[in-house]
mmCIF file of C-alpha atoms and ligand atoms in Angstrom:
data_model
loop_
_atom_site.group_PDB
_atom_site.id
_atom_site.type_symbol
_atom_site.label_atom_id
_atom_site.label_comp_id
_atom_site.label_asym_id
_atom_site.label_seq_id
_atom_site.Cartn_x
_atom_site.Cartn_y
_atom_site.Cartn_z
ATOM 1 C CA UNK A 1 0.000 0.000 0.000
ATOM 2 C CA UNK A 2 1.439 3.395 -0.997
ATOM 3 C CA UNK A 3 2.132 5.797 1.885
ATOM 4 C CA UNK A 4 -0.288 8.755 1.932
ATOM 5 C CA UNK A 5 1.282 11.744 0.316
ATOM 6 C CA UNK A 6 2.439 14.326 2.858
ATOM 7 C CA UNK A 7 2.276 18.081 2.056
ATOM 8 C CA UNK A 8 6.087 18.351 2.348
ATOM 9 C CA UNK A 9 8.132 20.965 0.573
ATOM 10 C CA UNK A 10 5.348 22.245 -1.653
ATOM 11 C CA UNK A 11 3.324 23.497 1.337
ATOM 12 C CA UNK A 12 6.344 25.082 2.996
ATOM 13 C CA UNK A 13 7.539 26.833 -0.126
ATOM 14 C CA UNK A 14 3.944 27.753 -1.040
ATOM 15 C CA UNK A 15 3.394 29.395 2.381
ATOM 16 C CA UNK A 16 6.645 31.327 2.111
ATOM 17 C CA UNK A 17 5.788 32.442 -1.415
ATOM 18 C CA UNK A 18 2.339 33.595 -0.231
ATOM 19 C CA UNK A 19 3.941 35.620 2.541
ATOM 20 C CA UNK A 20 6.416 37.099 0.004
ATOM 21 C CA UNK A 21 3.517 38.051 -2.298
ATOM 22 C CA UNK A 22 1.627 39.608 0.626
ATOM 23 C CA UNK A 23 4.817 41.540 1.467
ATOM 24 C CA UNK A 24 5.150 42.796 -2.140
ATOM 25 C CA UNK A 25 1.462 43.829 -2.182
ATOM 26 C CA UNK A 26 1.937 45.639 1.099
ATOM 27 C CA UNK A 27 5.016 47.329 -0.295
ATOM 28 C CA UNK A 28 3.184 48.401 -3.433
ATOM 29 C CA UNK A 29 0.287 49.888 -1.412
ATOM 30 C CA UNK A 30 2.694 51.701 0.922
ATOM 31 C CA UNK A 31 4.631 53.121 -2.069
ATOM 32 C CA UNK A 32 1.436 54.237 -3.720
ATOM 33 C CA UNK A 33 0.266 56.018 -0.572
ATOM 34 C CA UNK A 34 3.684 57.605 -0.079
ATOM 35 C CA UNK A 35 3.619 59.066 -3.621
ATOM 36 C CA UNK A 36 0.046 60.240 -3.098
ATOM 37 C CA UNK A 37 1.243 62.004 -0.010
ATOM 38 C CA UNK A 38 -1.382 60.050 1.929
ATOM 39 C CA UNK A 39 1.201 57.805 3.518
ATOM 40 C CA UNK A 40 4.058 58.141 5.832
ATOM 41 C CA UNK A 41 7.751 57.667 4.826
ATOM 42 C CA UNK A 42 8.284 55.590 7.997
ATOM 43 C CA UNK A 43 5.760 53.134 6.578
ATOM 44 C CA UNK A 44 7.763 52.946 3.356
ATOM 45 C CA UNK A 45 10.918 52.031 5.271
ATOM 46 C CA UNK A 46 9.063 49.420 7.302
ATOM 47 C CA UNK A 47 7.455 47.936 4.214
ATOM 48 C CA UNK A 48 10.839 47.789 2.479
ATOM 49 C CA UNK A 49 12.403 46.113 5.486
ATOM 50 C CA UNK A 50 9.568 43.547 5.676
ATOM 51 C CA UNK A 51 9.764 42.806 1.947
ATOM 52 C CA UNK A 52 13.544 42.374 2.099
ATOM 53 C CA UNK A 53 13.204 40.120 5.158
ATOM 54 C CA UNK A 54 10.690 37.948 3.292
ATOM 55 C CA UNK A 55 12.904 37.806 0.206
ATOM 56 C CA UNK A 56 15.876 36.688 2.320
ATOM 57 C CA UNK A 57 13.764 34.220 4.246
ATOM 58 C CA UNK A 58 12.418 32.790 0.978
ATOM 59 C CA UNK A 59 15.902 32.504 -0.545
ATOM 60 C CA UNK A 60 17.330 30.941 2.647
ATOM 61 C CA UNK A 61 14.451 28.461 2.881
ATOM 62 C CA UNK A 62 14.842 27.531 -0.788
ATOM 63 C CA UNK A 63 18.529 27.046 -0.231
ATOM 64 C CA UNK A 64 18.121 24.993 2.951
ATOM 65 C CA UNK A 65 15.158 22.932 1.825
ATOM 66 C CA UNK A 66 16.015 22.247 -1.805
ATOM 67 C CA UNK A 67 19.363 23.421 -3.085
ATOM 68 C CA UNK A 68 21.663 22.125 -0.339
ATOM 69 C CA UNK A 69 20.102 18.624 -0.118
ATOM 70 C CA UNK A 70 20.279 18.374 -3.927
ATOM 71 C CA UNK A 71 23.933 19.471 -3.967
ATOM 72 C CA UNK A 72 24.691 16.950 -1.190
ATOM 73 C CA UNK A 73 22.899 14.243 -3.141
ATOM 74 C CA UNK A 74 24.809 15.092 -6.325
ATOM 75 C CA UNK A 75 28.083 14.921 -4.365
ATOM 76 C CA UNK A 76 27.119 11.562 -2.891
ATOM 77 C CA UNK A 77 26.148 10.188 -6.304
ATOM 78 C CA UNK A 78 29.582 11.214 -7.599
ATOM 79 C CA UNK A 79 31.332 9.610 -4.622
ATOM 80 C CA UNK A 80 29.239 6.470 -5.018
ATOM 81 C CA UNK A 81 30.191 6.287 -8.688
ATOM 82 C CA UNK A 82 33.867 6.612 -7.824
ATOM 83 C CA UNK A 83 33.618 3.998 -5.062
ATOM 84 C CA UNK A 84 31.705 1.611 -7.347
ATOM 85 C CA UNK A 85 28.520 1.675 -5.234
ATOM 86 C CA UNK A 86 30.475 0.918 -2.049
ATOM 87 C CA UNK A 87 29.693 4.280 -0.441
ATOM 88 C CA UNK A 88 26.205 4.369 1.095
ATOM 89 C CA UNK A 89 23.771 7.254 0.648
ATOM 90 C CA UNK A 90 23.173 9.211 3.813
ATOM 91 C CA UNK A 91 19.771 10.822 3.352
ATOM 92 C CA UNK A 92 19.841 14.427 4.583
ATOM 93 C CA UNK A 93 17.432 17.338 4.559
ATOM 94 C CA UNK A 94 13.711 16.939 4.994
ATOM 95 C CA UNK A 95 10.705 15.904 2.958
ATOM 96 C CA UNK A 96 11.196 15.054 -0.729
ATOM 97 C CA UNK A 97 14.989 15.529 -0.888
ATOM 98 C CA UNK A 98 15.293 13.193 2.111
ATOM 99 C CA UNK A 99 12.905 10.686 0.477
ATOM 100 C CA UNK A 100 14.928 10.907 -2.698
ATOM 101 C CA UNK A 101 18.116 10.128 -0.721
ATOM 102 C CA UNK A 102 16.437 7.162 1.012
ATOM 103 C CA UNK A 103 15.108 5.843 -2.309
ATOM 104 C CA UNK A 104 18.572 6.127 -3.857
ATOM 105 C CA UNK A 105 20.052 4.185 -0.913
ATOM 106 C CA UNK A 106 17.423 1.455 -1.363
ATOM 107 C CA UNK A 107 18.220 1.348 -5.077
ATOM 108 C CA UNK A 108 21.962 1.139 -4.341
ATOM 109 C CA UNK A 109 21.427 -1.797 -1.929
ATOM 110 C CA UNK A 110 19.293 -3.570 -4.492
ATOM 111 C CA UNK A 111 21.795 -3.071 -7.291
ATOM 112 C CA UNK A 112 24.545 -4.380 -4.986
ATOM 113 C CA UNK A 113 22.476 -7.466 -4.153
ATOM 114 C CA UNK A 114 21.758 -8.092 -7.812
ATOM 115 C CA UNK A 115 25.419 -7.645 -8.693
ATOM 116 C CA UNK A 116 26.343 -10.178 -5.998
ATOM 117 C CA UNK A 117 23.746 -12.639 -7.316
ATOM 118 C CA UNK A 118 25.090 -12.154 -10.833
ATOM 119 C CA UNK A 119 28.647 -12.696 -9.637
ATOM 120 C CA UNK A 120 27.647 -15.935 -7.889
ATOM 121 C CA UNK A 121 25.784 -17.118 -10.966
ATOM 122 C CA UNK A 122 28.815 -16.384 -13.139
ATOM 123 C CA UNK A 123 31.178 -18.188 -10.748
ATOM 124 C CA UNK A 124 28.806 -21.165 -10.632
ATOM 125 C CA UNK A 125 28.564 -21.243 -14.419
ATOM 126 C CA UNK A 126 32.330 -20.971 -14.786
ATOM 127 C CA UNK A 127 32.857 -23.852 -12.382
ATOM 128 C CA UNK A 128 30.309 -25.986 -14.202
ATOM 129 C CA UNK A 129 31.938 -25.281 -17.556
ATOM 130 C CA UNK A 130 35.311 -26.172 -16.052
ATOM 131 C CA UNK A 131 33.972 -29.436 -14.585
ATOM 132 C CA UNK A 132 32.341 -30.420 -17.873
ATOM 133 C CA UNK A 133 35.523 -29.595 -19.793
ATOM 134 C CA UNK A 134 37.586 -31.743 -17.437
ATOM 135 C CA UNK A 135 35.064 -34.603 -17.683
ATOM 136 C CA UNK A 136 35.113 -34.313 -21.477
ATOM 137 C CA UNK A 137 38.915 -34.337 -21.560
ATOM 138 C CA UNK A 138 38.962 -37.402 -19.270
ATOM 139 C CA UNK A 139 36.398 -39.167 -21.473
ATOM 140 C CA UNK A 140 38.450 -38.367 -24.575
ATOM 141 C CA UNK A 141 41.602 -39.651 -22.900
ATOM 142 C CA UNK A 142 39.826 -42.833 -21.856
ATOM 143 C CA UNK A 143 38.492 -43.312 -25.356
ATOM 144 C CA UNK A 144 41.878 -42.867 -26.992
ATOM 145 C CA UNK A 145 43.479 -45.122 -24.330
ATOM 146 C CA UNK A 146 40.882 -47.780 -25.044
ATOM 147 C CA UNK A 147 41.421 -47.434 -28.808
ATOM 148 C CA UNK A 148 45.189 -47.640 -28.424
ATOM 149 C CA UNK A 149 44.917 -50.680 -26.164
ATOM 150 C CA UNK A 150 42.524 -52.357 -28.565
ATOM 151 C CA UNK A 151 44.850 -51.896 -31.543
ATOM 152 C CA UNK A 152 47.899 -52.953 -29.516
ATOM 153 C CA UNK A 153 45.849 -55.957 -28.418
ATOM 154 C CA UNK A 154 45.085 -56.965 -31.992
ATOM 155 C CA UNK A 155 48.719 -56.565 -32.996
ATOM 156 C CA UNK A 156 50.021 -58.416 -29.943
ATOM 157 C CA UNK A 157 47.483 -61.186 -30.465
ATOM 158 C CA UNK A 158 48.635 -61.696 -34.068
ATOM 159 C CA UNK A 159 52.315 -61.747 -33.129
ATOM 160 C CA UNK A 160 51.710 -64.027 -30.132
ATOM 161 C CA UNK A 161 49.831 -66.469 -32.307
ATOM 162 C CA UNK A 162 52.751 -66.611 -34.778
ATOM 163 C CA UNK A 163 55.303 -67.101 -31.981
ATOM 164 C CA UNK A 164 53.293 -69.503 -29.855
ATOM 165 C CA UNK A 165 53.399 -72.421 -32.288
ATOM 166 C CA UNK A 166 57.149 -72.322 -33.120
ATOM 167 C CA UNK A 167 57.865 -71.887 -29.383
ATOM 168 C CA UNK A 168 55.744 -74.963 -28.709
ATOM 169 C CA UNK A 169 57.700 -76.909 -31.329
ATOM 170 C CA UNK A 170 61.064 -75.784 -29.849
ATOM 171 C CA UNK A 171 59.885 -76.717 -26.349
ATOM 172 C CA UNK A 172 58.686 -80.133 -27.488
ATOM 173 C CA UNK A 173 61.890 -80.945 -29.435
ATOM 174 C CA UNK A 174 64.165 -79.673 -26.674
ATOM 175 C CA UNK A 175 62.519 -81.752 -23.968
ATOM 176 C CA UNK A 176 62.403 -84.781 -26.286
ATOM 177 C CA UNK A 177 66.153 -84.447 -27.014
ATOM 178 C CA UNK A 178 66.979 -83.836 -23.336
ATOM 179 C CA UNK A 179 65.088 -86.955 -22.260
ATOM 180 C CA UNK A 180 66.835 -89.092 -24.901
ATOM 181 C CA UNK A 181 70.247 -87.705 -23.971
ATOM 182 C CA UNK A 182 69.569 -88.218 -20.256
ATOM 183 C CA UNK A 183 68.428 -91.795 -20.774
ATOM 184 C CA UNK A 184 71.406 -92.676 -23.007
ATOM 185 C CA UNK A 185 73.835 -91.041 -20.515
ATOM 186 C CA UNK A 186 74.806 -88.273 -22.942
ATOM 187 C CA UNK A 187 76.956 -85.199 -22.293
ATOM 188 C CA UNK A 188 75.593 -83.577 -19.068
ATOM 189 C CA UNK A 189 76.556 -80.134 -20.364
ATOM 190 C CA UNK A 190 74.411 -80.683 -23.410
ATOM 191 C CA UNK A 191 71.566 -81.903 -21.164
ATOM 192 C CA UNK A 192 71.880 -78.705 -19.081
ATOM 193 C CA UNK A 193 71.857 -76.557 -22.269
ATOM 194 C CA UNK A 194 68.728 -78.300 -23.459
ATOM 195 C CA UNK A 195 67.099 -77.702 -20.034
ATOM 196 C CA UNK A 196 67.891 -73.983 -20.405
ATOM 197 C CA UNK A 197 66.312 -74.033 -23.888
ATOM 198 C CA UNK A 198 63.263 -75.729 -22.423
ATOM 199 C CA UNK A 199 62.889 -73.144 -19.650
ATOM 200 C CA UNK A 200 63.286 -70.222 -22.021
ATOM 201 C CA UNK A 201 60.862 -71.716 -24.559
ATOM 202 C CA UNK A 202 58.414 -72.283 -21.697
ATOM 203 C CA UNK A 203 58.780 -68.626 -20.703
ATOM 204 C CA UNK A 204 58.108 -67.568 -24.312
ATOM 205 C CA UNK A 205 54.972 -69.674 -24.284
ATOM 206 C CA UNK A 206 53.858 -68.171 -20.982
ATOM 207 C CA UNK A 207 54.284 -64.674 -22.379
ATOM 208 C CA UNK A 208 52.565 -65.415 -25.650
ATOM 209 C CA UNK A 209 49.844 -67.216 -23.680
ATOM 210 C CA UNK A 210 49.238 -64.042 -21.668
ATOM 211 C CA UNK A 211 49.262 -61.994 -24.843
ATOM 212 C CA UNK A 212 46.739 -64.299 -26.428
ATOM 213 C CA UNK A 213 44.536 -64.050 -23.349
ATOM 214 C CA UNK A 214 44.825 -60.253 -23.586
ATOM 215 C CA UNK A 215 43.886 -60.238 -27.245
ATOM 216 C CA UNK A 216 41.425 -63.088 -27.238
ATOM 217 C CA UNK A 217 37.806 -62.586 -26.560
ATOM 218 C CA UNK A 218 36.641 -64.377 -23.411
ATOM 219 C CA UNK A 219 34.338 -67.321 -23.913
ATOM 220 C CA UNK A 220 31.453 -64.927 -24.254
ATOM 221 C CA UNK A 221 29.725 -66.753 -21.446
ATOM 222 C CA UNK A 222 27.792 -64.318 -19.313
ATOM 223 C CA UNK A 223 25.974 -65.319 -16.188
ATOM 224 C CA UNK A 224 25.093 -63.691 -12.892
ATOM 225 C CA UNK A 225 28.194 -63.860 -10.680
ATOM 226 C CA UNK A 226 28.758 -62.424 -7.234
ATOM 227 C CA UNK A 227 31.988 -60.412 -7.185
ATOM 228 C CA UNK A 228 32.257 -61.332 -3.475
ATOM 229 C CA UNK A 229 32.601 -65.045 -4.418
ATOM 230 C CA UNK A 230 35.155 -64.197 -7.100
ATOM 231 C CA UNK A 231 37.188 -62.123 -4.625
ATOM 232 C CA UNK A 232 36.958 -64.866 -1.974
ATOM 233 C CA UNK A 233 38.403 -67.445 -4.424
ATOM 234 C CA UNK A 234 41.165 -65.062 -5.528
ATOM 235 C CA UNK A 235 42.078 -64.328 -1.889
ATOM 236 C CA UNK A 236 42.298 -68.064 -1.143
ATOM 237 C CA UNK A 237 44.548 -68.500 -4.183
ATOM 238 C CA UNK A 238 46.843 -65.605 -3.287
ATOM 239 C CA UNK A 239 46.929 -66.244 0.463
ATOM 240 C CA UNK A 240 50.070 -68.413 0.287
ATOM 241 C CA UNK A 241 52.067 -65.828 -1.648
ATOM 242 C CA UNK A 242 50.901 -63.068 0.709
ATOM 243 C CA UNK A 243 52.018 -65.079 3.727
ATOM 244 C CA UNK A 244 55.392 -65.775 2.128
ATOM 245 C CA UNK A 245 55.906 -62.023 1.686
ATOM 246 C CA UNK A 246 54.628 -61.133 5.158
ATOM 247 C CA UNK A 247 51.628 -59.251 3.757
ATOM 248 C CA UNK A 248 48.278 -59.319 5.536
ATOM 249 C CA UNK A 249 45.357 -59.914 3.189
ATOM 250 C CA UNK A 250 41.950 -58.657 4.380
ATOM 251 C CA UNK A 251 38.588 -58.869 2.662
ATOM 252 C CA UNK A 252 35.379 -56.897 3.273
ATOM 253 C CA UNK A 253 33.095 -58.715 0.909
ATOM 254 C CA UNK A 254 29.558 -57.455 0.456
ATOM 255 C CA UNK A 255 27.377 -59.000 -2.270
ATOM 256 C CA UNK A 256 27.977 -57.412 -5.672
ATOM 257 C CA UNK A 257 26.083 -59.229 -8.418
ATOM 258 C CA UNK A 258 27.389 -58.723 -11.966
ATOM 259 C CA UNK A 259 26.912 -60.338 -15.334
ATOM 260 C CA UNK A 260 30.206 -61.921 -16.377
ATOM 261 C CA UNK A 261 32.350 -64.858 -17.374
ATOM 262 C CA UNK A 262 33.337 -66.163 -13.889
ATOM 263 C CA UNK A 263 36.703 -67.641 -14.994
ATOM 264 C CA UNK A 264 37.766 -64.436 -16.677
ATOM 265 C CA UNK A 265 36.757 -62.490 -13.571
ATOM 266 C CA UNK A 266 38.863 -64.755 -11.368
ATOM 267 C CA UNK A 267 41.840 -63.895 -13.509
ATOM 268 C CA UNK A 268 41.074 -60.190 -13.111
ATOM 269 C CA UNK A 269 40.842 -60.446 -9.312
ATOM 270 C CA UNK A 270 43.899 -62.675 -9.012
ATOM 271 C CA UNK A 271 46.110 -60.424 -11.204
ATOM 272 C CA UNK A 272 45.123 -57.332 -9.207
ATOM 273 C CA UNK A 273 45.736 -59.147 -5.926
ATOM 274 C CA UNK A 274 49.168 -60.397 -6.981
ATOM 275 C CA UNK A 275 50.261 -56.923 -8.097
ATOM 276 C CA UNK A 276 49.022 -55.468 -4.809
ATOM 277 C CA UNK A 277 50.839 -58.170 -2.770
ATOM 278 C CA UNK A 278 54.061 -57.462 -4.694
ATOM 279 C CA UNK A 279 53.731 -53.719 -4.093
ATOM 280 C CA UNK A 280 52.455 -53.776 -0.475
ATOM 281 C CA UNK A 281 54.517 -52.988 2.605
ATOM 282 C CA UNK A 282 52.244 -54.785 5.065
ATOM 283 C CA UNK A 283 48.585 -54.917 3.989
ATOM 284 C CA UNK A 284 46.332 -55.524 1.022
ATOM 285 C CA UNK A 285 42.612 -54.766 1.390
ATOM 286 C CA UNK A 286 39.994 -56.231 -0.930
ATOM 287 C CA UNK A 287 36.433 -54.852 -0.969
ATOM 288 C CA UNK A 288 33.347 -55.730 -2.944
ATOM 289 C CA UNK A 289 30.058 -53.876 -2.955
ATOM 290 C CA UNK A 290 28.064 -51.391 -5.020
ATOM 291 C CA UNK A 291 31.248 -49.762 -6.391
ATOM 292 C CA UNK A 292 32.479 -53.142 -7.689
ATOM 293 C CA UNK A 293 35.770 -54.803 -6.837
ATOM 294 C CA UNK A 294 38.323 -52.650 -5.031
ATOM 295 C CA UNK A 295 41.924 -53.709 -4.356
ATOM 296 C CA UNK A 296 44.073 -51.404 -2.214
ATOM 297 C CA UNK A 297 47.613 -51.771 -0.936
ATOM 298 C CA UNK A 298 49.929 -49.725 1.258
ATOM 299 C CA UNK A 299 52.938 -49.784 -1.058
ATOM 300 C CA UNK A 300 54.694 -46.929 -2.807
ATOM 301 C CA UNK A 301 51.835 -46.396 -5.283
ATOM 302 C CA UNK A 302 52.223 -45.865 -9.013
ATOM 303 C CA UNK A 303 54.449 -43.003 -10.164
ATOM 304 C CA UNK A 304 52.126 -40.285 -11.571
ATOM 305 C CA UNK A 305 53.824 -40.412 -14.980
ATOM 306 C CA UNK A 306 53.215 -44.202 -15.094
ATOM 307 C CA UNK A 307 49.515 -44.041 -14.195
ATOM 308 C CA UNK A 308 48.297 -43.547 -17.791
ATOM 309 C CA UNK A 309 50.491 -46.438 -18.997
ATOM 310 C CA UNK A 310 49.928 -49.259 -16.495
ATOM 311 C CA UNK A 311 47.328 -50.993 -18.693
ATOM 312 C CA UNK A 312 49.584 -51.016 -21.749
ATOM 313 C CA UNK A 313 50.906 -54.429 -22.765
ATOM 314 C CA UNK A 314 54.582 -54.847 -21.798
ATOM 315 C CA UNK A 315 54.600 -51.833 -19.528
ATOM 316 C CA UNK A 316 56.466 -52.909 -16.415
ATOM 317 C CA UNK A 317 58.662 -51.304 -13.794
ATOM 318 C CA UNK A 318 59.816 -54.676 -12.520
ATOM 319 C CA UNK A 319 63.325 -55.959 -13.104
ATOM 320 C CA UNK A 320 63.884 -57.903 -16.364
ATOM 321 C CA UNK A 321 62.746 -61.472 -15.924
ATOM 322 C CA UNK A 322 60.469 -60.547 -12.994
ATOM 323 C CA UNK A 323 57.574 -58.887 -14.745
ATOM 324 C CA UNK A 324 56.091 -59.226 -18.206
ATOM 325 C CA UNK A 325 53.923 -56.113 -18.108
ATOM 326 C CA UNK A 326 50.966 -58.186 -19.268
ATOM 327 C CA UNK A 327 48.951 -58.705 -16.065
ATOM 328 C CA UNK A 328 47.100 -55.396 -16.114
ATOM 329 C CA UNK A 329 46.779 -55.473 -19.919
ATOM 330 C CA UNK A 330 44.945 -58.798 -19.611
ATOM 331 C CA UNK A 331 42.799 -57.394 -16.783
ATOM 332 C CA UNK A 332 41.936 -54.322 -18.862
ATOM 333 C CA UNK A 333 41.063 -56.459 -21.912
ATOM 334 C CA UNK A 334 38.699 -58.655 -19.907
ATOM 335 C CA UNK A 335 37.003 -55.766 -18.135
ATOM 336 C CA UNK A 336 36.541 -53.828 -21.401
ATOM 337 C CA UNK A 337 35.102 -56.879 -23.086
ATOM 338 C CA UNK A 338 32.528 -57.121 -20.320
ATOM 339 C CA UNK A 339 31.513 -53.511 -20.912
ATOM 340 C CA UNK A 340 33.016 -52.567 -17.551
ATOM 341 C CA UNK A 341 35.556 -50.052 -16.354
ATOM 342 C CA UNK A 342 38.817 -50.248 -14.457
ATOM 343 C CA UNK A 343 40.559 -47.299 -12.825
ATOM 344 C CA UNK A 344 43.957 -46.990 -11.169
ATOM 345 C CA UNK A 345 44.757 -44.244 -8.689
ATOM 346 C CA UNK A 346 47.058 -43.511 -5.801
ATOM 347 C CA UNK A 347 45.761 -43.332 -2.241
ATOM 348 C CA UNK A 348 46.282 -40.068 -0.363
ATOM 349 C CA UNK A 349 48.546 -41.615 2.275
ATOM 350 C CA UNK A 350 50.375 -44.406 0.495
ATOM 351 C CA UNK A 351 49.643 -47.194 -1.928
ATOM 352 C CA UNK A 352 47.505 -47.755 -4.977
ATOM 353 C CA UNK A 353 43.819 -48.498 -5.526
ATOM 354 C CA UNK A 354 42.368 -50.420 -8.467
ATOM 355 C CA UNK A 355 38.593 -50.369 -8.927
ATOM 356 C CA UNK A 356 36.720 -52.662 -11.321
ATOM 357 C CA UNK A 357 33.076 -51.941 -12.038
ATOM 358 C CA UNK A 358 30.955 -54.196 -14.216
ATOM 359 C CA UNK A 359 27.403 -54.103 -15.525
ATOM 360 C CA UNK A 360 24.813 -55.466 -13.096
ATOM 361 C CA UNK A 361 22.749 -58.488 -14.239
HETATM 362 P P1 LIG B 1 53.952 -56.660 -14.212
HETATM 363 O O1 LIG B 1 53.357 -56.918 -12.854
HETATM 364 O O2 LIG B 1 54.456 -57.882 -14.866
HETATM 365 O O3 LIG B 1 54.927 -55.540 -14.232
HETATM 366 P P2 LIG B 1 51.371 -55.555 -14.782
HETATM 367 O O4 LIG B 1 50.708 -55.256 -16.100
HETATM 368 O O5 LIG B 1 50.606 -56.402 -13.850
HETATM 369 O O6 LIG B 1 52.759 -56.183 -15.165
HETATM 370 O O7 LIG B 1 51.736 -54.203 -14.091
HETATM 371 C C1 LIG B 1 52.347 -53.173 -14.841
HETATM 372 C C2 LIG B 1 53.003 -52.161 -13.911
HETATM 373 O O8 LIG B 1 52.015 -51.474 -13.176
HETATM 374 C C3 LIG B 1 53.896 -52.766 -12.819
HETATM 375 O O9 LIG B 1 55.203 -53.046 -13.307
HETATM 376 C C4 LIG B 1 53.907 -51.664 -11.763
HETATM 377 O O10 LIG B 1 54.805 -50.632 -12.148
HETATM 378 C C5 LIG B 1 52.525 -51.085 -11.915
HETATM 379 N N1 LIG B 1 51.633 -51.603 -10.866
HETATM 380 C C6 LIG B 1 50.662 -52.520 -10.986
HETATM 381 N N2 LIG B 1 50.035 -52.737 -9.812
HETATM 382 C C7 LIG B 1 50.611 -51.898 -8.910
HETATM 383 C C8 LIG B 1 50.410 -51.625 -7.504
HETATM 384 N N3 LIG B 1 49.471 -52.266 -6.797
HETATM 385 N N4 LIG B 1 51.197 -50.688 -6.925
HETATM 386 C C9 LIG B 1 52.144 -50.027 -7.641
HETATM 387 N N5 LIG B 1 52.370 -50.232 -8.954
HETATM 388 C C10 LIG B 1 51.622 -51.154 -9.583
#
């Protein structure tokens, strides 16, 4: 509801003006009578004095009521402009000039509030754009990683296939020859050489076998599997190695149903567990639940520059002869083939975390 309009300045100035007019009329009549000779010169002086007093009073009132407040307002507007709205309006004077000052202060507060809202909106928008850009970049990276791994997989699969058969032949012939030589009491040095050949050929076959597993599609069998069961089996399998290395293996296994090839999944869990046991100082934790399969250790973690490469075939930081760099490549191949996702990251304190998530049944 609008406030009732008060008489304000208009009434005050109007009254003063009326008095000034009355004064002028009085003055005129006194002058007229003085010229007629019907008046007194003392009256003329009095009338003049009264008229002058009214004129001064009118000018002073106009100055005090209107001009000064307006000048003050203009000064404040200038200061506010210079201070970028930071300087508040102090309403001075009375009536309309004061109301004008108060209205300007309200306007200033509102503009400030709106500016603040706009700033927050802009910051929010900027952050959202930044988040989306980062997510897009991560998705692009993942896509190109997946493409690179897929083409390396095809290449490695082809090469492994070509090497696997000759390696099998060498292995077979070497062990056949060694057995014959051993039975006929042949040169022990030759027998030892053949044993070395056998071991090396066996190693070639192991590597090409891993490569073939990396490149090969899994059986395609998909059935509901509980990741908790898979993790339990993998823990049982790895328990001996963990004990030998003095690493404690703990499992927090909540049901986590997925649709998968159970044998392939066992390989995934076992490879992750073995890597974690090799890296750990004292503990490896395995979890299953809504986020999937999580394997954490308290080792040194993965060097940041190695993180994007750990799933590449043949990427290893282990000493020659100790690692093939195929374990995680096989894991990645299996998970991708299931339409799942695997991530590797470092834990804030120490160690690495691998998380496998797979489609639910
Ligand atoms: P390999 O174990 O034969 O080296 P992988 O493909 O299993 O091959 O692993 C590749 C590399 O990833 C390892 O050499 C190691 O540098 C890194 N890695 C894997 N798991 C872990 C882990 N839990 N902690 C630290 N580094 C790891």
